[in-house]
Amino acid sequence: MKEDLKDILFSEEVIRERIAQLGVELTEEYSGKPLLIIGVLKGCFMFLADLSRHIDLDCDIRFLTASSYGFSTVSSGKVAFDKEIDWDVEGRDVIIVEDILDSGGTLTALNAFISRHSPASLKTCTLLDKPECRSVPITADYVGFECPNEFVVGYGLDYGEKYRNLPYVAVLKPEIYA
Ligand code: PRP
Protein backbone atom coordinates (compact mmCIF):
# COMPACT_ATOMS: atom_id res chain seq x y z
CA MET A 1 0.00 0.00 0.00
CA LYS A 2 2.73 2.51 0.99
CA GLU A 3 4.58 1.98 -2.31
CA ASP A 4 1.55 3.58 -4.05
CA LEU A 5 2.11 6.89 -2.26
CA LYS A 6 4.05 9.87 -3.57
CA ASP A 7 4.29 12.03 -0.44
CA ILE A 8 2.79 12.32 3.01
CA LEU A 9 0.92 15.62 2.96
CA PHE A 10 -0.43 15.77 6.52
CA SER A 11 1.26 13.59 9.11
CA GLU A 12 -0.44 11.89 12.05
CA GLU A 13 1.01 14.47 14.42
CA VAL A 14 -0.05 17.48 12.35
CA ILE A 15 -3.57 16.05 11.97
CA ARG A 16 -3.81 15.30 15.68
CA GLU A 17 -2.84 18.86 16.63
CA ARG A 18 -5.20 20.51 14.15
CA ILE A 19 -8.13 18.33 15.20
CA ALA A 20 -7.57 19.22 18.85
CA GLN A 21 -7.75 22.93 17.86
CA LEU A 22 -10.95 22.36 15.88
CA GLY A 23 -12.48 20.60 18.87
CA VAL A 24 -11.71 23.59 21.09
CA GLU A 25 -13.16 26.00 18.50
CA LEU A 26 -16.38 23.99 18.21
CA THR A 27 -16.71 23.63 21.97
CA GLU A 28 -16.37 27.41 22.35
CA GLU A 29 -18.66 28.21 19.42
CA TYR A 30 -21.55 26.14 20.74
CA SER A 31 -20.64 26.71 24.41
CA GLY A 32 -22.91 24.50 26.46
CA LYS A 33 -25.49 23.86 23.73
CA PRO A 34 -26.26 20.33 22.63
CA LEU A 35 -24.99 19.62 19.13
CA LEU A 36 -26.29 17.34 16.41
CA ILE A 37 -23.28 16.14 14.42
CA ILE A 38 -23.95 14.55 11.05
CA GLY A 39 -21.00 12.62 9.69
CA VAL A 40 -20.83 11.96 5.96
CA LEU A 41 -19.78 8.37 5.36
CA LYS A 42 -17.70 6.73 4.48
CA GLY A 43 -14.83 9.21 4.30
CA CYS A 44 -15.52 10.96 7.62
CA PHE A 45 -15.20 7.93 9.87
CA MET A 46 -11.67 8.53 11.14
CA PHE A 47 -11.87 12.32 11.31
CA LEU A 48 -15.15 12.31 13.20
CA ALA A 49 -13.96 9.60 15.59
CA ASP A 50 -11.01 11.80 16.54
CA LEU A 51 -12.76 15.18 16.36
CA SER A 52 -15.68 14.10 18.56
CA ARG A 53 -13.26 13.22 21.35
CA HIS A 54 -12.21 16.88 21.46
CA ILE A 55 -15.74 18.33 21.56
CA ASP A 56 -16.75 18.92 25.16
CA LEU A 57 -20.52 19.23 24.60
CA ASP A 58 -23.57 16.98 24.64
CA CYS A 59 -23.41 15.47 21.16
CA ASP A 60 -25.85 13.39 19.18
CA ILE A 61 -23.77 11.80 16.42
CA ARG A 62 -25.60 10.57 13.33
CA PHE A 63 -24.46 9.55 9.88
CA LEU A 64 -25.51 9.89 6.28
CA THR A 65 -23.86 7.90 3.52
CA ALA A 66 -23.17 9.94 0.41
CA SER A 67 -21.26 8.95 -2.65
CA SER A 68 -20.43 10.43 -6.01
CA TYR A 69 -16.94 9.21 -6.92
CA GLY A 70 -17.25 5.44 -7.13
CA PHE A 71 -13.97 4.09 -8.55
CA SER A 72 -13.03 7.38 -10.25
CA THR A 73 -10.79 10.27 -9.17
CA VAL A 74 -13.35 12.82 -10.39
CA SER A 75 -16.88 13.37 -9.13
CA SER A 76 -19.66 11.90 -11.25
CA GLY A 77 -21.58 15.08 -10.41
CA LYS A 78 -24.45 12.96 -9.10
CA VAL A 79 -24.54 12.77 -5.33
CA ALA A 80 -26.39 9.71 -4.05
CA PHE A 81 -27.49 9.62 -0.41
CA ASP A 82 -30.24 8.11 1.68
CA LYS A 83 -33.02 10.67 2.11
CA GLU A 84 -34.76 8.70 4.86
CA ILE A 85 -33.63 9.89 8.28
CA ASP A 86 -35.23 8.65 11.46
CA TRP A 87 -33.84 11.37 13.75
CA ASP A 88 -35.07 14.93 14.34
CA VAL A 89 -33.28 17.95 12.91
CA GLU A 90 -35.90 20.64 13.51
CA GLY A 91 -34.83 23.32 15.97
CA ARG A 92 -31.41 21.78 16.62
CA ASP A 93 -27.89 23.13 16.15
CA VAL A 94 -26.38 20.99 13.43
CA ILE A 95 -22.90 20.55 12.05
CA ILE A 96 -22.15 18.41 9.01
CA VAL A 97 -18.71 16.78 9.15
CA GLU A 98 -16.90 15.80 5.95
CA ASP A 99 -13.45 14.45 5.17
CA ILE A 100 -12.98 16.56 2.05
CA LEU A 101 -14.62 19.44 0.22
CA ASP A 102 -13.68 19.09 -3.44
CA SER A 103 -16.14 20.00 -6.25
CA GLY A 104 -18.60 21.02 -3.52
CA GLY A 105 -21.41 18.86 -4.90
CA THR A 106 -21.80 16.61 -1.87
CA LEU A 107 -21.87 19.33 0.77
CA THR A 108 -24.21 21.50 -1.31
CA ALA A 109 -26.68 18.62 -1.70
CA LEU A 110 -26.51 17.69 1.99
CA ASN A 111 -26.82 21.30 3.13
CA ALA A 112 -29.97 21.71 1.04
CA PHE A 113 -31.40 18.45 2.35
CA ILE A 114 -30.74 19.22 6.02
CA SER A 115 -31.95 22.83 5.63
CA ARG A 116 -35.33 21.51 4.52
CA HIS A 117 -35.64 19.87 7.95
CA SER A 118 -35.53 23.30 9.67
CA PRO A 119 -32.47 23.17 11.96
CA ALA A 120 -31.94 26.08 14.39
CA SER A 121 -28.50 26.50 12.81
CA LEU A 122 -26.45 24.61 10.25
CA LYS A 123 -22.68 24.70 9.85
CA THR A 124 -20.14 22.58 8.07
CA CYS A 125 -16.74 21.23 9.00
CA THR A 126 -14.28 19.52 6.69
CA LEU A 127 -10.85 18.11 7.39
CA LEU A 128 -9.56 18.99 3.92
CA ASP A 129 -10.57 21.76 1.56
CA LYS A 130 -9.54 21.86 -2.11
CA PRO A 131 -10.74 25.34 -3.09
CA GLU A 132 -9.16 25.10 -6.56
CA CYS A 133 -11.46 22.21 -7.46
CA ARG A 134 -14.77 23.85 -6.68
CA SER A 135 -17.46 23.64 -9.35
CA VAL A 136 -20.23 24.68 -6.95
CA PRO A 137 -19.68 27.89 -4.91
CA ILE A 138 -19.58 26.69 -1.32
CA THR A 139 -17.23 27.23 1.62
CA ALA A 140 -17.03 25.28 4.86
CA ASP A 141 -17.35 27.03 8.23
CA TYR A 142 -14.53 24.98 9.75
CA VAL A 143 -11.57 23.69 7.74
CA GLY A 144 -8.75 21.52 9.01
CA PHE A 145 -6.33 22.07 6.15
CA GLU A 146 -6.30 23.62 2.72
CA CYS A 147 -5.27 20.87 0.33
CA PRO A 148 -3.45 21.25 -2.99
CA ASN A 149 -5.09 19.98 -6.15
CA GLU A 150 -3.69 16.45 -5.99
CA PHE A 151 -5.45 13.15 -5.45
CA VAL A 152 -5.13 12.37 -1.76
CA VAL A 153 -5.86 9.24 0.21
CA GLY A 154 -5.67 8.06 3.81
CA TYR A 155 -7.24 9.04 7.11
CA GLY A 156 -10.63 7.95 5.75
CA LEU A 157 -10.12 8.94 2.11
CA ASP A 158 -10.02 6.20 -0.48
CA TYR A 159 -9.22 5.35 -4.03
CA GLY A 160 -11.34 2.39 -5.11
CA GLU A 161 -12.13 1.68 -1.43
CA LYS A 162 -8.42 1.24 -0.60
CA TYR A 163 -6.09 3.35 1.62
CA ARG A 164 -8.78 4.59 4.07
CA ASN A 165 -6.91 3.01 6.99
CA LEU A 166 -3.70 4.99 6.52
CA PRO A 167 -3.20 7.15 9.65
CA TYR A 168 -2.10 10.18 7.59
CA VAL A 169 -3.12 11.98 4.39
CA ALA A 170 -0.90 11.20 1.41
CA VAL A 171 -0.71 11.99 -2.29
CA LEU A 172 -1.36 8.94 -4.45
CA LYS A 173 1.12 8.29 -7.25
CA PRO A 174 -0.61 9.31 -10.50
CA GLU A 175 0.31 6.01 -12.17
CA ILE A 176 -1.97 4.20 -9.71
CA TYR A 177 -5.08 5.84 -11.15
CA ALA A 178 -3.87 6.75 -14.66
C1 PRP B 1 -16.00 11.95 -1.15
C2 PRP B 1 -15.79 12.65 0.18
C3 PRP B 1 -16.86 13.70 0.20
C4 PRP B 1 -17.04 14.03 -1.25
C5 PRP B 1 -16.40 15.36 -1.57
O1 PRP B 1 -17.00 11.00 -1.02
O2 PRP B 1 -15.92 11.74 1.25
O3 PRP B 1 -18.07 13.21 0.74
O4 PRP B 1 -16.42 12.99 -2.00
O5 PRP B 1 -16.37 15.60 -2.94
P1 PRP B 1 -17.19 16.75 -3.66
O6 PRP B 1 -16.94 18.02 -2.91
O7 PRP B 1 -16.59 16.75 -5.04
O8 PRP B 1 -18.64 16.35 -3.67
P2 PRP B 1 -17.16 9.78 -2.04
O9 PRP B 1 -18.27 10.06 -3.00
O10 PRP B 1 -15.85 9.43 -2.64
O11 PRP B 1 -17.65 8.63 -1.05
P3 PRP B 1 -16.83 8.03 0.22
O12 PRP B 1 -16.90 9.06 1.33
O13 PRP B 1 -17.58 6.80 0.56
O14 PRP B 1 -15.42 7.78 -0.22
PDB file of C-alpha atoms and ligand atoms in Angstrom:
ATOM      1  CA  MET A   1       0.000   0.000   0.000  1.00  0.00           C
ATOM      2  CA  LYS A   2       2.733   2.514   0.986  1.00  0.00           C
ATOM      3  CA  GLU A   3       4.577   1.977  -2.308  1.00  0.00           C
ATOM      4  CA  ASP A   4       1.551   3.583  -4.053  1.00  0.00           C
ATOM      5  CA  LEU A   5       2.107   6.891  -2.255  1.00  0.00           C
ATOM      6  CA  LYS A   6       4.046   9.869  -3.575  1.00  0.00           C
ATOM      7  CA  ASP A   7       4.294  12.028  -0.435  1.00  0.00           C
ATOM      8  CA  ILE A   8       2.792  12.317   3.007  1.00  0.00           C
ATOM      9  CA  LEU A   9       0.919  15.621   2.959  1.00  0.00           C
ATOM     10  CA  PHE A  10      -0.433  15.772   6.516  1.00  0.00           C
ATOM     11  CA  SER A  11       1.260  13.587   9.106  1.00  0.00           C
ATOM     12  CA  GLU A  12      -0.438  11.893  12.045  1.00  0.00           C
ATOM     13  CA  GLU A  13       1.009  14.468  14.417  1.00  0.00           C
ATOM     14  CA  VAL A  14      -0.054  17.476  12.348  1.00  0.00           C
ATOM     15  CA  ILE A  15      -3.571  16.046  11.966  1.00  0.00           C
ATOM     16  CA  ARG A  16      -3.811  15.304  15.682  1.00  0.00           C
ATOM     17  CA  GLU A  17      -2.837  18.861  16.632  1.00  0.00           C
ATOM     18  CA  ARG A  18      -5.198  20.508  14.151  1.00  0.00           C
ATOM     19  CA  ILE A  19      -8.134  18.329  15.198  1.00  0.00           C
ATOM     20  CA  ALA A  20      -7.573  19.219  18.851  1.00  0.00           C
ATOM     21  CA  GLN A  21      -7.746  22.926  17.865  1.00  0.00           C
ATOM     22  CA  LEU A  22     -10.947  22.362  15.877  1.00  0.00           C
ATOM     23  CA  GLY A  23     -12.480  20.603  18.866  1.00  0.00           C
ATOM     24  CA  VAL A  24     -11.713  23.589  21.091  1.00  0.00           C
ATOM     25  CA  GLU A  25     -13.163  26.002  18.495  1.00  0.00           C
ATOM     26  CA  LEU A  26     -16.380  23.993  18.213  1.00  0.00           C
ATOM     27  CA  THR A  27     -16.706  23.630  21.972  1.00  0.00           C
ATOM     28  CA  GLU A  28     -16.369  27.411  22.347  1.00  0.00           C
ATOM     29  CA  GLU A  29     -18.661  28.213  19.417  1.00  0.00           C
ATOM     30  CA  TYR A  30     -21.549  26.138  20.745  1.00  0.00           C
ATOM     31  CA  SER A  31     -20.637  26.713  24.407  1.00  0.00           C
ATOM     32  CA  GLY A  32     -22.906  24.503  26.463  1.00  0.00           C
ATOM     33  CA  LYS A  33     -25.490  23.865  23.730  1.00  0.00           C
ATOM     34  CA  PRO A  34     -26.263  20.329  22.625  1.00  0.00           C
ATOM     35  CA  LEU A  35     -24.990  19.621  19.132  1.00  0.00           C
ATOM     36  CA  LEU A  36     -26.287  17.340  16.410  1.00  0.00           C
ATOM     37  CA  ILE A  37     -23.282  16.140  14.423  1.00  0.00           C
ATOM     38  CA  ILE A  38     -23.952  14.547  11.047  1.00  0.00           C
ATOM     39  CA  GLY A  39     -21.003  12.618   9.689  1.00  0.00           C
ATOM     40  CA  VAL A  40     -20.825  11.958   5.958  1.00  0.00           C
ATOM     41  CA  LEU A  41     -19.775   8.370   5.360  1.00  0.00           C
ATOM     42  CA  LYS A  42     -17.698   6.728   4.479  1.00  0.00           C
ATOM     43  CA  GLY A  43     -14.833   9.214   4.297  1.00  0.00           C
ATOM     44  CA  CYS A  44     -15.515  10.961   7.621  1.00  0.00           C
ATOM     45  CA  PHE A  45     -15.203   7.935   9.868  1.00  0.00           C
ATOM     46  CA  MET A  46     -11.675   8.529  11.135  1.00  0.00           C
ATOM     47  CA  PHE A  47     -11.871  12.319  11.308  1.00  0.00           C
ATOM     48  CA  LEU A  48     -15.147  12.307  13.202  1.00  0.00           C
ATOM     49  CA  ALA A  49     -13.962   9.600  15.590  1.00  0.00           C
ATOM     50  CA  ASP A  50     -11.005  11.800  16.536  1.00  0.00           C
ATOM     51  CA  LEU A  51     -12.762  15.177  16.358  1.00  0.00           C
ATOM     52  CA  SER A  52     -15.683  14.102  18.556  1.00  0.00           C
ATOM     53  CA  ARG A  53     -13.256  13.224  21.354  1.00  0.00           C
ATOM     54  CA  HIS A  54     -12.209  16.884  21.459  1.00  0.00           C
ATOM     55  CA  ILE A  55     -15.736  18.325  21.561  1.00  0.00           C
ATOM     56  CA  ASP A  56     -16.748  18.924  25.155  1.00  0.00           C
ATOM     57  CA  LEU A  57     -20.517  19.232  24.596  1.00  0.00           C
ATOM     58  CA  ASP A  58     -23.566  16.979  24.637  1.00  0.00           C
ATOM     59  CA  CYS A  59     -23.411  15.473  21.156  1.00  0.00           C
ATOM     60  CA  ASP A  60     -25.850  13.388  19.182  1.00  0.00           C
ATOM     61  CA  ILE A  61     -23.768  11.801  16.420  1.00  0.00           C
ATOM     62  CA  ARG A  62     -25.598  10.567  13.335  1.00  0.00           C
ATOM     63  CA  PHE A  63     -24.464   9.551   9.878  1.00  0.00           C
ATOM     64  CA  LEU A  64     -25.509   9.891   6.284  1.00  0.00           C
ATOM     65  CA  THR A  65     -23.864   7.895   3.524  1.00  0.00           C
ATOM     66  CA  ALA A  66     -23.172   9.936   0.412  1.00  0.00           C
ATOM     67  CA  SER A  67     -21.263   8.945  -2.645  1.00  0.00           C
ATOM     68  CA  SER A  68     -20.431  10.427  -6.014  1.00  0.00           C
ATOM     69  CA  TYR A  69     -16.935   9.210  -6.925  1.00  0.00           C
ATOM     70  CA  GLY A  70     -17.250   5.438  -7.130  1.00  0.00           C
ATOM     71  CA  PHE A  71     -13.971   4.092  -8.550  1.00  0.00           C
ATOM     72  CA  SER A  72     -13.035   7.380 -10.252  1.00  0.00           C
ATOM     73  CA  THR A  73     -10.789  10.269  -9.170  1.00  0.00           C
ATOM     74  CA  VAL A  74     -13.355  12.816 -10.390  1.00  0.00           C
ATOM     75  CA  SER A  75     -16.880  13.372  -9.133  1.00  0.00           C
ATOM     76  CA  SER A  76     -19.659  11.899 -11.247  1.00  0.00           C
ATOM     77  CA  GLY A  77     -21.579  15.081 -10.414  1.00  0.00           C
ATOM     78  CA  LYS A  78     -24.453  12.959  -9.097  1.00  0.00           C
ATOM     79  CA  VAL A  79     -24.544  12.770  -5.325  1.00  0.00           C
ATOM     80  CA  ALA A  80     -26.389   9.710  -4.046  1.00  0.00           C
ATOM     81  CA  PHE A  81     -27.493   9.616  -0.415  1.00  0.00           C
ATOM     82  CA  ASP A  82     -30.240   8.115   1.678  1.00  0.00           C
ATOM     83  CA  LYS A  83     -33.024  10.670   2.111  1.00  0.00           C
ATOM     84  CA  GLU A  84     -34.761   8.695   4.855  1.00  0.00           C
ATOM     85  CA  ILE A  85     -33.626   9.891   8.276  1.00  0.00           C
ATOM     86  CA  ASP A  86     -35.225   8.653  11.462  1.00  0.00           C
ATOM     87  CA  TRP A  87     -33.845  11.369  13.753  1.00  0.00           C
ATOM     88  CA  ASP A  88     -35.068  14.933  14.338  1.00  0.00           C
ATOM     89  CA  VAL A  89     -33.283  17.953  12.905  1.00  0.00           C
ATOM     90  CA  GLU A  90     -35.905  20.638  13.513  1.00  0.00           C
ATOM     91  CA  GLY A  91     -34.829  23.320  15.973  1.00  0.00           C
ATOM     92  CA  ARG A  92     -31.414  21.778  16.624  1.00  0.00           C
ATOM     93  CA  ASP A  93     -27.892  23.133  16.148  1.00  0.00           C
ATOM     94  CA  VAL A  94     -26.383  20.986  13.430  1.00  0.00           C
ATOM     95  CA  ILE A  95     -22.904  20.555  12.048  1.00  0.00           C
ATOM     96  CA  ILE A  96     -22.149  18.410   9.005  1.00  0.00           C
ATOM     97  CA  VAL A  97     -18.713  16.779   9.148  1.00  0.00           C
ATOM     98  CA  GLU A  98     -16.899  15.801   5.947  1.00  0.00           C
ATOM     99  CA  ASP A  99     -13.455  14.452   5.166  1.00  0.00           C
ATOM    100  CA  ILE A 100     -12.977  16.560   2.048  1.00  0.00           C
ATOM    101  CA  LEU A 101     -14.619  19.438   0.218  1.00  0.00           C
ATOM    102  CA  ASP A 102     -13.685  19.091  -3.442  1.00  0.00           C
ATOM    103  CA  SER A 103     -16.139  19.996  -6.246  1.00  0.00           C
ATOM    104  CA  GLY A 104     -18.600  21.023  -3.523  1.00  0.00           C
ATOM    105  CA  GLY A 105     -21.410  18.862  -4.904  1.00  0.00           C
ATOM    106  CA  THR A 106     -21.801  16.608  -1.868  1.00  0.00           C
ATOM    107  CA  LEU A 107     -21.871  19.330   0.768  1.00  0.00           C
ATOM    108  CA  THR A 108     -24.205  21.503  -1.312  1.00  0.00           C
ATOM    109  CA  ALA A 109     -26.681  18.624  -1.696  1.00  0.00           C
ATOM    110  CA  LEU A 110     -26.506  17.690   1.991  1.00  0.00           C
ATOM    111  CA  ASN A 111     -26.823  21.304   3.130  1.00  0.00           C
ATOM    112  CA  ALA A 112     -29.969  21.714   1.044  1.00  0.00           C
ATOM    113  CA  PHE A 113     -31.398  18.447   2.345  1.00  0.00           C
ATOM    114  CA  ILE A 114     -30.740  19.216   6.019  1.00  0.00           C
ATOM    115  CA  SER A 115     -31.948  22.829   5.625  1.00  0.00           C
ATOM    116  CA  ARG A 116     -35.329  21.512   4.515  1.00  0.00           C
ATOM    117  CA  HIS A 117     -35.640  19.867   7.949  1.00  0.00           C
ATOM    118  CA  SER A 118     -35.534  23.298   9.672  1.00  0.00           C
ATOM    119  CA  PRO A 119     -32.469  23.167  11.957  1.00  0.00           C
ATOM    120  CA  ALA A 120     -31.945  26.077  14.386  1.00  0.00           C
ATOM    121  CA  SER A 121     -28.503  26.498  12.808  1.00  0.00           C
ATOM    122  CA  LEU A 122     -26.454  24.614  10.249  1.00  0.00           C
ATOM    123  CA  LYS A 123     -22.679  24.701   9.853  1.00  0.00           C
ATOM    124  CA  THR A 124     -20.139  22.582   8.065  1.00  0.00           C
ATOM    125  CA  CYS A 125     -16.739  21.235   9.000  1.00  0.00           C
ATOM    126  CA  THR A 126     -14.283  19.516   6.686  1.00  0.00           C
ATOM    127  CA  LEU A 127     -10.848  18.114   7.394  1.00  0.00           C
ATOM    128  CA  LEU A 128      -9.561  18.988   3.925  1.00  0.00           C
ATOM    129  CA  ASP A 129     -10.567  21.760   1.559  1.00  0.00           C
ATOM    130  CA  LYS A 130      -9.537  21.856  -2.106  1.00  0.00           C
ATOM    131  CA  PRO A 131     -10.745  25.336  -3.094  1.00  0.00           C
ATOM    132  CA  GLU A 132      -9.162  25.096  -6.561  1.00  0.00           C
ATOM    133  CA  CYS A 133     -11.460  22.210  -7.463  1.00  0.00           C
ATOM    134  CA  ARG A 134     -14.771  23.852  -6.681  1.00  0.00           C
ATOM    135  CA  SER A 135     -17.459  23.645  -9.352  1.00  0.00           C
ATOM    136  CA  VAL A 136     -20.231  24.682  -6.948  1.00  0.00           C
ATOM    137  CA  PRO A 137     -19.676  27.889  -4.914  1.00  0.00           C
ATOM    138  CA  ILE A 138     -19.581  26.689  -1.317  1.00  0.00           C
ATOM    139  CA  THR A 139     -17.229  27.226   1.615  1.00  0.00           C
ATOM    140  CA  ALA A 140     -17.026  25.278   4.862  1.00  0.00           C
ATOM    141  CA  ASP A 141     -17.350  27.030   8.226  1.00  0.00           C
ATOM    142  CA  TYR A 142     -14.528  24.979   9.749  1.00  0.00           C
ATOM    143  CA  VAL A 143     -11.573  23.692   7.739  1.00  0.00           C
ATOM    144  CA  GLY A 144      -8.745  21.518   9.007  1.00  0.00           C
ATOM    145  CA  PHE A 145      -6.329  22.075   6.147  1.00  0.00           C
ATOM    146  CA  GLU A 146      -6.301  23.617   2.716  1.00  0.00           C
ATOM    147  CA  CYS A 147      -5.274  20.868   0.333  1.00  0.00           C
ATOM    148  CA  PRO A 148      -3.449  21.245  -2.986  1.00  0.00           C
ATOM    149  CA  ASN A 149      -5.086  19.976  -6.148  1.00  0.00           C
ATOM    150  CA  GLU A 150      -3.688  16.454  -5.986  1.00  0.00           C
ATOM    151  CA  PHE A 151      -5.450  13.155  -5.451  1.00  0.00           C
ATOM    152  CA  VAL A 152      -5.129  12.373  -1.757  1.00  0.00           C
ATOM    153  CA  VAL A 153      -5.865   9.237   0.212  1.00  0.00           C
ATOM    154  CA  GLY A 154      -5.674   8.063   3.811  1.00  0.00           C
ATOM    155  CA  TYR A 155      -7.241   9.042   7.112  1.00  0.00           C
ATOM    156  CA  GLY A 156     -10.629   7.947   5.746  1.00  0.00           C
ATOM    157  CA  LEU A 157     -10.122   8.940   2.110  1.00  0.00           C
ATOM    158  CA  ASP A 158     -10.016   6.197  -0.478  1.00  0.00           C
ATOM    159  CA  TYR A 159      -9.224   5.347  -4.030  1.00  0.00           C
ATOM    160  CA  GLY A 160     -11.342   2.391  -5.112  1.00  0.00           C
ATOM    161  CA  GLU A 161     -12.128   1.677  -1.434  1.00  0.00           C
ATOM    162  CA  LYS A 162      -8.416   1.244  -0.597  1.00  0.00           C
ATOM    163  CA  TYR A 163      -6.089   3.347   1.616  1.00  0.00           C
ATOM    164  CA  ARG A 164      -8.779   4.587   4.068  1.00  0.00           C
ATOM    165  CA  ASN A 165      -6.908   3.014   6.991  1.00  0.00           C
ATOM    166  CA  LEU A 166      -3.697   4.994   6.523  1.00  0.00           C
ATOM    167  CA  PRO A 167      -3.203   7.148   9.646  1.00  0.00           C
ATOM    168  CA  TYR A 168      -2.098  10.184   7.592  1.00  0.00           C
ATOM    169  CA  VAL A 169      -3.124  11.981   4.391  1.00  0.00           C
ATOM    170  CA  ALA A 170      -0.901  11.201   1.412  1.00  0.00           C
ATOM    171  CA  VAL A 171      -0.714  11.994  -2.290  1.00  0.00           C
ATOM    172  CA  LEU A 172      -1.360   8.936  -4.447  1.00  0.00           C
ATOM    173  CA  LYS A 173       1.124   8.295  -7.254  1.00  0.00           C
ATOM    174  CA  PRO A 174      -0.613   9.314 -10.496  1.00  0.00           C
ATOM    175  CA  GLU A 175       0.308   6.005 -12.170  1.00  0.00           C
ATOM    176  CA  ILE A 176      -1.967   4.203  -9.715  1.00  0.00           C
ATOM    177  CA  TYR A 177      -5.079   5.839 -11.147  1.00  0.00           C
ATOM    178  CA  ALA A 178      -3.870   6.750 -14.661  1.00  0.00           C
TER     179      ALA A 178
HETATM  180  C1  PRP B   1     -15.999  11.952  -1.147  1.00  0.00           C
HETATM  181  C2  PRP B   1     -15.792  12.646   0.185  1.00  0.00           C
HETATM  182  C3  PRP B   1     -16.856  13.702   0.205  1.00  0.00           C
HETATM  183  C4  PRP B   1     -17.044  14.035  -1.252  1.00  0.00           C
HETATM  184  C5  PRP B   1     -16.400  15.361  -1.566  1.00  0.00           C
HETATM  185  O1  PRP B   1     -17.000  11.000  -1.022  1.00  0.00           O
HETATM  186  O2  PRP B   1     -15.918  11.737   1.251  1.00  0.00           O
HETATM  187  O3  PRP B   1     -18.066  13.214   0.745  1.00  0.00           O
HETATM  188  O4  PRP B   1     -16.425  12.986  -2.000  1.00  0.00           O
HETATM  189  O5  PRP B   1     -16.366  15.603  -2.937  1.00  0.00           O
HETATM  190  P1  PRP B   1     -17.193  16.747  -3.661  1.00  0.00           P
HETATM  191  O6  PRP B   1     -16.940  18.019  -2.912  1.00  0.00           O
HETATM  192  O7  PRP B   1     -16.591  16.751  -5.044  1.00  0.00           O
HETATM  193  O8  PRP B   1     -18.644  16.355  -3.670  1.00  0.00           O
HETATM  194  P2  PRP B   1     -17.162   9.776  -2.039  1.00  0.00           P
HETATM  195  O9  PRP B   1     -18.265  10.060  -3.002  1.00  0.00           O
HETATM  196  O10 PRP B   1     -15.846   9.434  -2.645  1.00  0.00           O
HETATM  197  O11 PRP B   1     -17.649   8.628  -1.055  1.00  0.00           O
HETATM  198  P3  PRP B   1     -16.835   8.034   0.223  1.00  0.00           P
HETATM  199  O12 PRP B   1     -16.904   9.062   1.333  1.00  0.00           O
HETATM  200  O13 PRP B   1     -17.575   6.798   0.558  1.00  0.00           O
HETATM  201  O14 PRP B   1     -15.417   7.782  -0.225  1.00  0.00           O
END
